[in-house]
Amino acid sequence: MIPLGVTVRLRRTGRRGFAVWIPLFLLWLLLLPVALVLFPVVYLACLFVRVNAVQLYMTAWRILASLRHTLIEVEDAEHAVRIHIA
Amino acid sequence: MNEDRRKVLDMLAAGKITAEEAERLLTALEKEPTATLAQESAPKPKAKYIRVTVDQADPDGKAPKKVNIRVPIQLLRSGVRLAGVIPVQARQHVEDAMRANGMAFDLSQIKPENLEEIVNELQDLSIDVVEEHSKVRIFAE
């Protein structure tokens, strides 16, 4: 299943941190009609470069879906960043 | 005869335990190796993520820098399929660039079933790099 949201948490030493939840599902809802509208153009481009357009869409879907539960944390003396794709 | 069995029989001979208690103890001792064997032969759960951790100490004594990245193994599987949608012209450029950097690679030969073997071997992956002020760990979990 494709990720539905991203949580980004930022913290600075001596300051109050904050967390932002980005609803990716809204982004997918916006991008879906764009992807459908662009499909004929993508299909023609894929024909030109000899790539299977359906396979391209399915691969992009698989890569998106496998991003779920990715976690990135970076912390130093002054800052801390946490990105979690759920 | 192993040590535990001998102890049980010695206790029986010394009258410290009854025959019934000795029998129970011996049965329990016999079951123990079977239980351990069953645990060992039970299939290990498959690792789902590759984790990379970096800990870098600060020579000035400040708080250390830490990086923690967890990537789903499924992303590797999906990424391999990307090689199948690279246009032929671009594939040649990629292979030439890789060859120039010492990696002779034929992207058309990468197949999902080949990668499945590699991903299965990643289950036991564990790499530790330790330097004076930093430590890098890569492992599957």
PDB file of C-alpha atoms in Angstrom:
ATOM      1  CA  MET A   1       0.000   0.000   0.000  1.00  0.00           C
ATOM      2  CA  ILE A   2       1.340   3.425  -0.822  1.00  0.00           C
ATOM      3  CA  PRO A   3       2.302   5.645   2.115  1.00  0.00           C
ATOM      4  CA  LEU A   4      -0.486   7.817   3.409  1.00  0.00           C
ATOM      5  CA  GLY A   5       1.485  10.340   5.421  1.00  0.00           C
ATOM      6  CA  VAL A   6       4.891  11.616   6.381  1.00  0.00           C
ATOM      7  CA  THR A   7       5.755  12.809   9.856  1.00  0.00           C
ATOM      8  CA  VAL A   8       8.563  15.326  10.080  1.00  0.00           C
ATOM      9  CA  ARG A   9       9.835  16.221  13.526  1.00  0.00           C
ATOM     10  CA  LEU A  10      12.321  19.027  14.077  1.00  0.00           C
ATOM     11  CA  ARG A  11      14.019  19.943  17.301  1.00  0.00           C
ATOM     12  CA  ARG A  12      16.629  22.536  18.207  1.00  0.00           C
ATOM     13  CA  THR A  13      18.579  22.616  21.439  1.00  0.00           C
ATOM     14  CA  GLY A  14      17.145  25.132  23.819  1.00  0.00           C
ATOM     15  CA  ARG A  15      14.035  25.589  21.729  1.00  0.00           C
ATOM     16  CA  ARG A  16      10.782  23.810  21.550  1.00  0.00           C
ATOM     17  CA  GLY A  17      10.598  21.518  18.583  1.00  0.00           C
ATOM     18  CA  PHE A  18       7.656  20.869  16.359  1.00  0.00           C
ATOM     19  CA  ALA A  19       6.209  18.025  14.359  1.00  0.00           C
ATOM     20  CA  VAL A  20       4.387  18.205  11.070  1.00  0.00           C
ATOM     21  CA  TRP A  21       2.242  15.470   9.598  1.00  0.00           C
ATOM     22  CA  ILE A  22       1.974  15.741   5.831  1.00  0.00           C
ATOM     23  CA  PRO A  23      -1.034  13.885   4.425  1.00  0.00           C
ATOM     24  CA  LEU A  24       0.410  12.202   1.369  1.00  0.00           C
ATOM     25  CA  PHE A  25      -2.946  10.684   0.472  1.00  0.00           C
ATOM     26  CA  LEU A  26      -4.126  14.158  -0.528  1.00  0.00           C
ATOM     27  CA  LEU A  27      -1.093  14.446  -2.770  1.00  0.00           C
ATOM     28  CA  TRP A  28      -1.928  11.120  -4.414  1.00  0.00           C
ATOM     29  CA  LEU A  29      -5.503  12.239  -4.909  1.00  0.00           C
ATOM     30  CA  LEU A  30      -4.225  15.350  -6.668  1.00  0.00           C
ATOM     31  CA  LEU A  31      -1.649  13.468  -8.717  1.00  0.00           C
ATOM     32  CA  LEU A  32      -3.955  10.648  -9.813  1.00  0.00           C
ATOM     33  CA  PRO A  33      -5.961  12.700 -12.339  1.00  0.00           C
ATOM     34  CA  VAL A  34      -2.730  14.292 -13.558  1.00  0.00           C
ATOM     35  CA  ALA A  35      -1.226  10.827 -14.087  1.00  0.00           C
ATOM     36  CA  LEU A  36      -4.326   9.708 -15.960  1.00  0.00           C
ATOM     37  CA  VAL A  37      -4.383  12.790 -18.142  1.00  0.00           C
ATOM     38  CA  LEU A  38      -0.680  12.456 -18.901  1.00  0.00           C
ATOM     39  CA  PHE A  39      -0.909   8.725 -19.625  1.00  0.00           C
ATOM     40  CA  PRO A  40      -1.342   9.130 -23.410  1.00  0.00           C
ATOM     41  CA  VAL A  41       1.688  11.446 -23.535  1.00  0.00           C
ATOM     42  CA  VAL A  42       3.728   9.066 -21.357  1.00  0.00           C
ATOM     43  CA  TYR A  43       2.588   6.131 -23.504  1.00  0.00           C
ATOM     44  CA  LEU A  44       3.782   7.840 -26.681  1.00  0.00           C
ATOM     45  CA  ALA A  45       7.086   8.797 -25.060  1.00  0.00           C
ATOM     46  CA  CYS A  46       7.566   5.214 -23.900  1.00  0.00           C
ATOM     47  CA  LEU A  47       6.843   3.938 -27.403  1.00  0.00           C
ATOM     48  CA  PHE A  48       9.506   6.286 -28.687  1.00  0.00           C
ATOM     49  CA  VAL A  49      12.170   5.055 -26.210  1.00  0.00           C
ATOM     50  CA  ARG A  50      10.942   1.459 -26.378  1.00  0.00           C
ATOM     51  CA  VAL A  51       9.802   1.144 -22.797  1.00  0.00           C
ATOM     52  CA  ASN A  52       6.606  -0.517 -21.589  1.00  0.00           C
ATOM     53  CA  ALA A  53       4.409   2.315 -20.206  1.00  0.00           C
ATOM     54  CA  VAL A  54       2.262   0.029 -18.083  1.00  0.00           C
ATOM     55  CA  GLN A  55       5.378  -1.549 -16.591  1.00  0.00           C
ATOM     56  CA  LEU A  56       6.687   1.939 -15.870  1.00  0.00           C
ATOM     57  CA  TYR A  57       3.537   2.910 -13.985  1.00  0.00           C
ATOM     58  CA  MET A  58       3.513  -0.355 -12.078  1.00  0.00           C
ATOM     59  CA  THR A  59       7.184  -0.001 -11.130  1.00  0.00           C
ATOM     60  CA  ALA A  60       6.596   3.537  -9.896  1.00  0.00           C
ATOM     61  CA  TRP A  61       3.644   2.243  -7.856  1.00  0.00           C
ATOM     62  CA  ARG A  62       5.749  -0.562  -6.363  1.00  0.00           C
ATOM     63  CA  ILE A  63       8.557   1.809  -5.408  1.00  0.00           C
ATOM     64  CA  LEU A  64       6.088   4.190  -3.754  1.00  0.00           C
ATOM     65  CA  ALA A  65       4.403   1.342  -1.919  1.00  0.00           C
ATOM     66  CA  SER A  66       7.694  -0.004  -0.609  1.00  0.00           C
ATOM     67  CA  LEU A  67       8.619   3.372   0.909  1.00  0.00           C
ATOM     68  CA  ARG A  68       6.263   2.737   3.800  1.00  0.00           C
ATOM     69  CA  HIS A  69       7.951   2.515   7.218  1.00  0.00           C
ATOM     70  CA  THR A  70      11.086   4.268   6.005  1.00  0.00           C
ATOM     71  CA  LEU A  71      12.688   6.143   8.846  1.00  0.00           C
ATOM     72  CA  ILE A  72      15.435   8.760   8.751  1.00  0.00           C
ATOM     73  CA  GLU A  73      16.829  10.308  11.908  1.00  0.00           C
ATOM     74  CA  VAL A  74      19.697  12.785  12.029  1.00  0.00           C
ATOM     75  CA  GLU A  75      20.844  14.309  15.265  1.00  0.00           C
ATOM     76  CA  ASP A  76      23.728  16.498  16.296  1.00  0.00           C
ATOM     77  CA  ALA A  77      24.504  18.778  19.219  1.00  0.00           C
ATOM     78  CA  GLU A  78      22.036  21.444  18.156  1.00  0.00           C
ATOM     79  CA  HIS A  79      19.476  19.891  15.851  1.00  0.00           C
ATOM     80  CA  ALA A  80      17.455  16.753  15.517  1.00  0.00           C
ATOM     81  CA  VAL A  81      15.395  15.775  12.480  1.00  0.00           C
ATOM     82  CA  ARG A  82      13.149  12.754  12.206  1.00  0.00           C
ATOM     83  CA  ILE A  83      11.298  11.766   9.044  1.00  0.00           C
ATOM     84  CA  HIS A  84       8.965   8.809   9.126  1.00  0.00           C
ATOM     85  CA  ILE A  85       7.003   7.663   6.099  1.00  0.00           C
ATOM     86  CA  ALA A  86       3.901   5.803   7.219  1.00  0.00           C
TER      87      ALA A  86
ATOM     88  CA  MET B   1      25.915 -40.608  30.568  1.00  0.00           C
ATOM     89  CA  ASN B   2      25.841 -36.823  30.997  1.00  0.00           C
ATOM     90  CA  GLU B   3      26.481 -34.863  34.160  1.00  0.00           C
ATOM     91  CA  ASP B   4      22.862 -33.983  34.940  1.00  0.00           C
ATOM     92  CA  ARG B   5      21.629 -37.541  34.591  1.00  0.00           C
ATOM     93  CA  ARG B   6      24.445 -38.739  36.884  1.00  0.00           C
ATOM     94  CA  LYS B   7      23.486 -36.157  39.508  1.00  0.00           C
ATOM     95  CA  VAL B   8      19.869 -37.306  39.444  1.00  0.00           C
ATOM     96  CA  LEU B   9      20.890 -40.946  39.809  1.00  0.00           C
ATOM     97  CA  ASP B  10      23.307 -40.050  42.621  1.00  0.00           C
ATOM     98  CA  MET B  11      20.533 -38.244  44.480  1.00  0.00           C
ATOM     99  CA  LEU B  12      18.269 -41.275  44.023  1.00  0.00           C
ATOM    100  CA  ALA B  13      20.990 -43.571  45.276  1.00  0.00           C
ATOM    101  CA  ALA B  14      21.548 -41.310  48.290  1.00  0.00           C
ATOM    102  CA  GLY B  15      17.832 -41.397  49.033  1.00  0.00           C
ATOM    103  CA  LYS B  16      17.452 -37.640  48.615  1.00  0.00           C
ATOM    104  CA  ILE B  17      14.718 -38.081  46.030  1.00  0.00           C
ATOM    105  CA  THR B  18      12.163 -40.766  45.379  1.00  0.00           C
ATOM    106  CA  ALA B  19      12.058 -42.935  42.262  1.00  0.00           C
ATOM    107  CA  GLU B  20       9.093 -40.950  40.935  1.00  0.00           C
ATOM    108  CA  GLU B  21      10.882 -37.646  41.352  1.00  0.00           C
ATOM    109  CA  ALA B  22      13.968 -39.100  39.658  1.00  0.00           C
ATOM    110  CA  GLU B  23      11.868 -40.273  36.751  1.00  0.00           C
ATOM    111  CA  ARG B  24      10.329 -36.813  36.367  1.00  0.00           C
ATOM    112  CA  LEU B  25      13.716 -35.163  36.467  1.00  0.00           C
ATOM    113  CA  LEU B  26      15.160 -37.537  33.888  1.00  0.00           C
ATOM    114  CA  THR B  27      12.171 -37.006  31.599  1.00  0.00           C
ATOM    115  CA  ALA B  28      12.586 -33.252  31.925  1.00  0.00           C
ATOM    116  CA  LEU B  29      16.295 -33.561  31.080  1.00  0.00           C
ATOM    117  CA  GLU B  30      15.469 -35.624  28.011  1.00  0.00           C
ATOM    118  CA  LYS B  31      12.925 -33.059  26.825  1.00  0.00           C
ATOM    119  CA  GLU B  32      15.316 -30.112  27.274  1.00  0.00           C
ATOM    120  CA  PRO B  33      17.607 -30.819  24.286  1.00  0.00           C
ATOM    121  CA  THR B  34      14.512 -31.459  22.109  1.00  0.00           C
ATOM    122  CA  ALA B  35      13.061 -28.111  23.079  1.00  0.00           C
ATOM    123  CA  THR B  36      16.361 -26.385  22.256  1.00  0.00           C
ATOM    124  CA  LEU B  37      16.546 -28.236  18.955  1.00  0.00           C
ATOM    125  CA  ALA B  38      12.997 -27.237  18.081  1.00  0.00           C
ATOM    126  CA  GLN B  39      13.844 -23.603  18.813  1.00  0.00           C
ATOM    127  CA  GLU B  40      16.959 -23.813  16.651  1.00  0.00           C
ATOM    128  CA  SER B  41      15.196 -25.506  13.752  1.00  0.00           C
ATOM    129  CA  ALA B  42      12.238 -23.094  13.834  1.00  0.00           C
ATOM    130  CA  PRO B  43      12.466 -20.769  10.862  1.00  0.00           C
ATOM    131  CA  LYS B  44      13.891 -17.364  11.711  1.00  0.00           C
ATOM    132  CA  PRO B  45      11.554 -14.484  10.951  1.00  0.00           C
ATOM    133  CA  LYS B  46      12.562 -12.780   7.719  1.00  0.00           C
ATOM    134  CA  ALA B  47      14.227  -9.418   8.076  1.00  0.00           C
ATOM    135  CA  LYS B  48      12.104  -6.594   6.751  1.00  0.00           C
ATOM    136  CA  TYR B  49      14.431  -3.624   6.976  1.00  0.00           C
ATOM    137  CA  ILE B  50      18.007  -2.628   6.397  1.00  0.00           C
ATOM    138  CA  ARG B  51      19.199  -0.287   9.099  1.00  0.00           C
ATOM    139  CA  VAL B  52      22.192   2.002   8.878  1.00  0.00           C
ATOM    140  CA  THR B  53      23.397   3.719  12.015  1.00  0.00           C
ATOM    141  CA  VAL B  54      26.263   6.142  12.259  1.00  0.00           C
ATOM    142  CA  ASP B  55      27.594   7.457  15.567  1.00  0.00           C
ATOM    143  CA  GLN B  56      30.248  10.115  15.334  1.00  0.00           C
ATOM    144  CA  ALA B  57      31.795  11.423  18.498  1.00  0.00           C
ATOM    145  CA  ASP B  58      32.682  15.098  18.608  1.00  0.00           C
ATOM    146  CA  PRO B  59      36.366  15.671  19.402  1.00  0.00           C
ATOM    147  CA  ASP B  60      35.400  18.937  21.142  1.00  0.00           C
ATOM    148  CA  GLY B  61      33.286  17.082  23.631  1.00  0.00           C
ATOM    149  CA  LYS B  62      29.909  18.193  22.309  1.00  0.00           C
ATOM    150  CA  ALA B  63      27.037  15.799  21.880  1.00  0.00           C
ATOM    151  CA  PRO B  64      27.804  13.116  19.294  1.00  0.00           C
ATOM    152  CA  LYS B  65      26.271  13.175  15.833  1.00  0.00           C
ATOM    153  CA  LYS B  66      23.931  10.340  15.116  1.00  0.00           C
ATOM    154  CA  VAL B  67      22.321   9.100  11.956  1.00  0.00           C
ATOM    155  CA  ASN B  68      19.765   6.340  11.907  1.00  0.00           C
ATOM    156  CA  ILE B  69      18.223   5.208   8.633  1.00  0.00           C
ATOM    157  CA  ARG B  70      15.787   2.348   8.216  1.00  0.00           C
ATOM    158  CA  VAL B  71      14.934   1.267   4.679  1.00  0.00           C
ATOM    159  CA  PRO B  72      12.434  -1.476   3.862  1.00  0.00           C
ATOM    160  CA  ILE B  73      14.019  -4.421   2.015  1.00  0.00           C
ATOM    161  CA  GLN B  74      10.992  -4.355  -0.263  1.00  0.00           C
ATOM    162  CA  LEU B  75      12.422  -1.147  -1.716  1.00  0.00           C
ATOM    163  CA  LEU B  76      15.409  -3.137  -3.012  1.00  0.00           C
ATOM    164  CA  ARG B  77      13.087  -5.572  -4.750  1.00  0.00           C
ATOM    165  CA  SER B  78      11.101  -2.765  -6.301  1.00  0.00           C
ATOM    166  CA  GLY B  79      14.252  -0.907  -7.268  1.00  0.00           C
ATOM    167  CA  VAL B  80      15.502  -3.864  -9.299  1.00  0.00           C
ATOM    168  CA  ARG B  81      12.441  -3.653 -11.482  1.00  0.00           C
ATOM    169  CA  LEU B  82      13.483  -0.103 -12.299  1.00  0.00           C
ATOM    170  CA  ALA B  83      16.361  -1.538 -14.315  1.00  0.00           C
ATOM    171  CA  GLY B  84      13.760  -3.106 -16.589  1.00  0.00           C
ATOM    172  CA  VAL B  85      12.210   0.238 -17.515  1.00  0.00           C
ATOM    173  CA  ILE B  86      15.413   2.107 -18.260  1.00  0.00           C
ATOM    174  CA  PRO B  87      15.419   2.930 -22.014  1.00  0.00           C
ATOM    175  CA  VAL B  88      17.988   0.996 -24.002  1.00  0.00           C
ATOM    176  CA  GLN B  89      19.924   4.136 -24.982  1.00  0.00           C
ATOM    177  CA  ALA B  90      20.121   5.334 -21.390  1.00  0.00           C
ATOM    178  CA  ARG B  91      21.066   1.862 -20.202  1.00  0.00           C
ATOM    179  CA  GLN B  92      24.141   1.947 -22.406  1.00  0.00           C
ATOM    180  CA  HIS B  93      25.193   5.293 -20.932  1.00  0.00           C
ATOM    181  CA  VAL B  94      24.690   3.985 -17.410  1.00  0.00           C
ATOM    182  CA  GLU B  95      26.718   0.859 -18.123  1.00  0.00           C
ATOM    183  CA  ASP B  96      29.520   2.913 -19.693  1.00  0.00           C
ATOM    184  CA  ALA B  97      29.628   5.206 -16.661  1.00  0.00           C
ATOM    185  CA  MET B  98      29.709   2.226 -14.308  1.00  0.00           C
ATOM    186  CA  ARG B  99      32.454   0.586 -16.372  1.00  0.00           C
ATOM    187  CA  ALA B 100      34.496   3.793 -16.193  1.00  0.00           C
ATOM    188  CA  ASN B 101      34.261   3.548 -12.406  1.00  0.00           C
ATOM    189  CA  GLY B 102      35.411  -0.028 -12.328  1.00  0.00           C
ATOM    190  CA  MET B 103      32.031  -1.786 -12.260  1.00  0.00           C
ATOM    191  CA  ALA B 104      31.442  -3.902 -15.346  1.00  0.00           C
ATOM    192  CA  PHE B 105      27.724  -4.449 -15.166  1.00  0.00           C
ATOM    193  CA  ASP B 106      25.092  -5.592 -17.636  1.00  0.00           C
ATOM    194  CA  LEU B 107      21.788  -4.137 -16.437  1.00  0.00           C
ATOM    195  CA  SER B 108      19.771  -6.281 -18.820  1.00  0.00           C
ATOM    196  CA  GLN B 109      20.956  -9.387 -16.952  1.00  0.00           C
ATOM    197  CA  ILE B 110      19.419  -8.269 -13.654  1.00  0.00           C
ATOM    198  CA  LYS B 111      16.298 -10.283 -13.053  1.00  0.00           C
ATOM    199  CA  PRO B 112      13.991 -10.228 -10.018  1.00  0.00           C
ATOM    200  CA  GLU B 113      14.655 -13.903  -9.244  1.00  0.00           C
ATOM    201  CA  ASN B 114      18.422 -13.264  -9.122  1.00  0.00           C
ATOM    202  CA  LEU B 115      17.921 -10.444  -6.669  1.00  0.00           C
ATOM    203  CA  GLU B 116      15.643 -12.593  -4.530  1.00  0.00           C
ATOM    204  CA  GLU B 117      18.614 -14.814  -3.715  1.00  0.00           C
ATOM    205  CA  ILE B 118      20.708 -11.804  -2.746  1.00  0.00           C
ATOM    206  CA  VAL B 119      17.898 -10.335  -0.639  1.00  0.00           C
ATOM    207  CA  ASN B 120      17.494 -13.670   1.158  1.00  0.00           C
ATOM    208  CA  GLU B 121      21.194 -13.641   1.995  1.00  0.00           C
ATOM    209  CA  LEU B 122      20.811 -10.139   3.391  1.00  0.00           C
ATOM    210  CA  GLN B 123      18.846 -11.584   6.285  1.00  0.00           C
ATOM    211  CA  ASP B 124      22.113 -12.218   8.127  1.00  0.00           C
ATOM    212  CA  LEU B 125      23.780  -9.008   7.033  1.00  0.00           C
ATOM    213  CA  SER B 126      25.805  -7.284   9.685  1.00  0.00           C
ATOM    214  CA  ILE B 127      28.588  -4.819   8.905  1.00  0.00           C
ATOM    215  CA  ASP B 128      30.407  -2.851  11.588  1.00  0.00           C
ATOM    216  CA  VAL B 129      32.982  -0.210  10.775  1.00  0.00           C
ATOM    217  CA  VAL B 130      34.702   1.267  13.791  1.00  0.00           C
ATOM    218  CA  GLU B 131      37.089   4.196  13.576  1.00  0.00           C
ATOM    219  CA  GLU B 132      38.596   6.449  16.167  1.00  0.00           C
ATOM    220  CA  HIS B 133      35.675   8.826  16.461  1.00  0.00           C
ATOM    221  CA  SER B 134      32.946   7.126  14.488  1.00  0.00           C
ATOM    222  CA  LYS B 135      31.108   3.874  14.237  1.00  0.00           C
ATOM    223  CA  VAL B 136      28.998   2.688  11.342  1.00  0.00           C
ATOM    224  CA  ARG B 137      26.670  -0.280  11.553  1.00  0.00           C
ATOM    225  CA  ILE B 138      24.670  -1.806   8.746  1.00  0.00           C
ATOM    226  CA  PHE B 139      22.401  -4.712   9.526  1.00  0.00           C
ATOM    227  CA  ALA B 140      19.138  -6.344   8.608  1.00  0.00           C
ATOM    228  CA  GLU B 141      16.282  -6.496  11.087  1.00  0.00           C
TER     229      GLU B 141
END
